[in-house]
Amino acid sequence: MNDAPLVSIVDDDAGVREALADLFESSGLRTRAFGCAGDFLRAAVAEKCQCIVSDIQMPGMTGIELSRHLRSEAVTTPIILISAYATDSVRRSAEALGVSCVLAKPFDPTELLGCVEAVLPRH
């Protein structure tokens, strides 16, 4: 299990973090969850995980801002953004940053899992 891919979850809603961790772990993935982008960045795991799943609307740094920051630091880890506010302009901004997937809440958990599995390295 230690060599299972690591997915970092960044969401200010504890219920969402728990639900996503349960979803990914039930599929054999490891997870680390963070309540805000700042906590995630301070943990310095961006290059150690195989995928980052982040909410877009969070206090402090948004998911788009987190994505922009990681890309400016040359972090190429795949990023998936989730949001209740996945507007066309948000999608365009995310696409320009190389975000792998943007899902609007509420989303089908199997759709999110499919996005994550699509970006994971084959092992």
Coordinates of C-alpha atoms in Angstrom, one line a residue:
M1 CA 0.0 0.0 0.0
N2 CA 2.9 2.4 0.6
D3 CA 3.6 2.6 -3.1
A4 CA 0.0 3.5 -3.9
P5 CA -0.3 6.9 -5.5
L6 CA -0.7 9.9 -3.2
V7 CA -3.6 12.3 -3.8
S8 CA -3.6 15.6 -2.0
I9 CA -7.0 17.1 -1.2
V10 CA -7.3 20.8 -0.6
D11 CA -10.8 22.0 0.5
D12 CA -12.0 24.3 3.3
D13 CA -15.0 22.0 3.9
A14 CA -14.1 19.2 6.3
G15 CA -17.1 17.1 5.1
V16 CA -15.9 17.3 1.5
R17 CA -12.3 16.5 2.6
E18 CA -13.5 13.4 4.5
A19 CA -15.8 12.2 1.6
L20 CA -13.0 12.6 -1.0
A21 CA -10.5 10.8 1.2
D22 CA -12.9 7.9 1.7
L23 CA -13.6 7.8 -2.1
F24 CA -9.9 7.7 -3.0
E25 CA -8.8 5.4 -0.2
S26 CA -11.6 2.9 -1.1
S27 CA -10.0 2.9 -4.6
G28 CA -6.6 2.0 -3.2
L29 CA -5.1 5.5 -3.2
R30 CA -3.3 7.2 -0.3
T31 CA -4.5 10.7 0.6
R32 CA -3.4 13.8 2.6
A33 CA -6.0 16.4 3.3
F34 CA -5.6 20.1 3.9
G35 CA -8.1 22.8 4.9
C36 CA -6.5 25.6 2.9
A37 CA -3.9 26.2 0.2
G38 CA -1.5 27.7 2.7
D39 CA -1.5 24.5 4.8
F40 CA -0.9 22.5 1.6
L41 CA 2.0 24.7 0.5
R42 CA 3.6 24.7 4.0
A43 CA 3.5 20.8 4.0
A44 CA 5.7 20.8 0.9
V45 CA 4.0 17.8 -0.7
A46 CA 3.1 19.2 -4.1
E47 CA 6.0 17.4 -5.8
K48 CA 5.6 14.2 -3.7
C49 CA 2.0 13.5 -4.6
Q50 CA 0.8 12.2 -7.9
C51 CA -2.4 14.4 -8.1
I52 CA -3.8 17.5 -6.3
V53 CA -7.6 17.8 -6.0
S54 CA -8.6 21.4 -4.9
D55 CA -11.7 23.4 -4.3
I56 CA -11.7 26.6 -6.3
Q57 CA -13.6 28.8 -3.8
M58 CA -11.6 28.9 -0.5
P59 CA -10.8 31.7 1.9
G60 CA -7.3 33.1 1.4
M61 CA -5.8 31.5 -1.8
T62 CA -8.3 30.1 -4.2
G63 CA -7.8 26.9 -6.2
I64 CA -7.0 28.9 -9.3
E65 CA -4.4 31.0 -7.4
L66 CA -2.9 27.8 -5.9
S67 CA -2.7 26.3 -9.4
R68 CA -1.0 29.5 -10.7
H69 CA 1.5 29.5 -7.8
L70 CA 2.4 25.8 -8.3
R71 CA 2.9 26.3 -12.1
S72 CA 5.1 29.4 -11.5
E73 CA 7.2 27.2 -9.2
A74 CA 7.5 24.7 -12.1
V75 CA 5.4 22.1 -10.2
T76 CA 3.9 19.8 -12.9
T77 CA 1.8 17.6 -10.6
P78 CA -1.6 17.1 -12.2
I79 CA -4.3 19.4 -10.7
I80 CA -8.1 18.8 -10.6
L81 CA -10.3 21.6 -9.5
I82 CA -13.8 21.2 -8.1
S83 CA -16.3 24.1 -7.5
A84 CA -19.9 25.0 -7.1
Y85 CA -18.9 28.0 -9.3
A86 CA -17.3 26.3 -12.3
T87 CA -18.1 29.1 -14.8
D88 CA -16.8 29.3 -18.3
S89 CA -14.2 31.9 -17.3
V90 CA -13.0 29.8 -14.4
R91 CA -12.7 26.8 -16.8
R92 CA -10.7 29.0 -19.3
S93 CA -8.4 30.2 -16.5
A94 CA -7.9 26.7 -15.3
E95 CA -7.2 25.4 -18.8
A96 CA -4.7 28.1 -19.4
L97 CA -2.8 26.9 -16.3
G98 CA -2.8 23.3 -17.5
V99 CA -5.3 22.1 -14.9
S100 CA -6.3 18.5 -15.9
C101 CA -10.0 18.7 -15.1
V102 CA -12.6 21.1 -13.7
L103 CA -15.7 19.5 -12.2
A104 CA -18.8 21.4 -11.0
K105 CA -20.3 20.5 -7.6
P106 CA -22.3 18.4 -7.2
F107 CA -20.4 15.9 -9.3
D108 CA -20.6 12.2 -9.7
P109 CA -17.9 10.7 -7.5
T110 CA -17.1 8.2 -10.3
E111 CA -16.5 11.1 -12.7
L112 CA -14.0 12.6 -10.2
L113 CA -12.3 9.2 -9.7
G114 CA -12.1 8.8 -13.4
C115 CA -10.3 12.2 -13.7
V116 CA -7.9 11.3 -11.0
E117 CA -7.1 7.8 -12.4
A118 CA -6.6 9.4 -15.9
V119 CA -3.7 11.5 -14.6
L120 CA -2.0 9.0 -12.4
P121 CA 1.1 7.3 -13.6
R122 CA 0.6 3.7 -14.6
H123 CA 2.2 1.3 -12.1

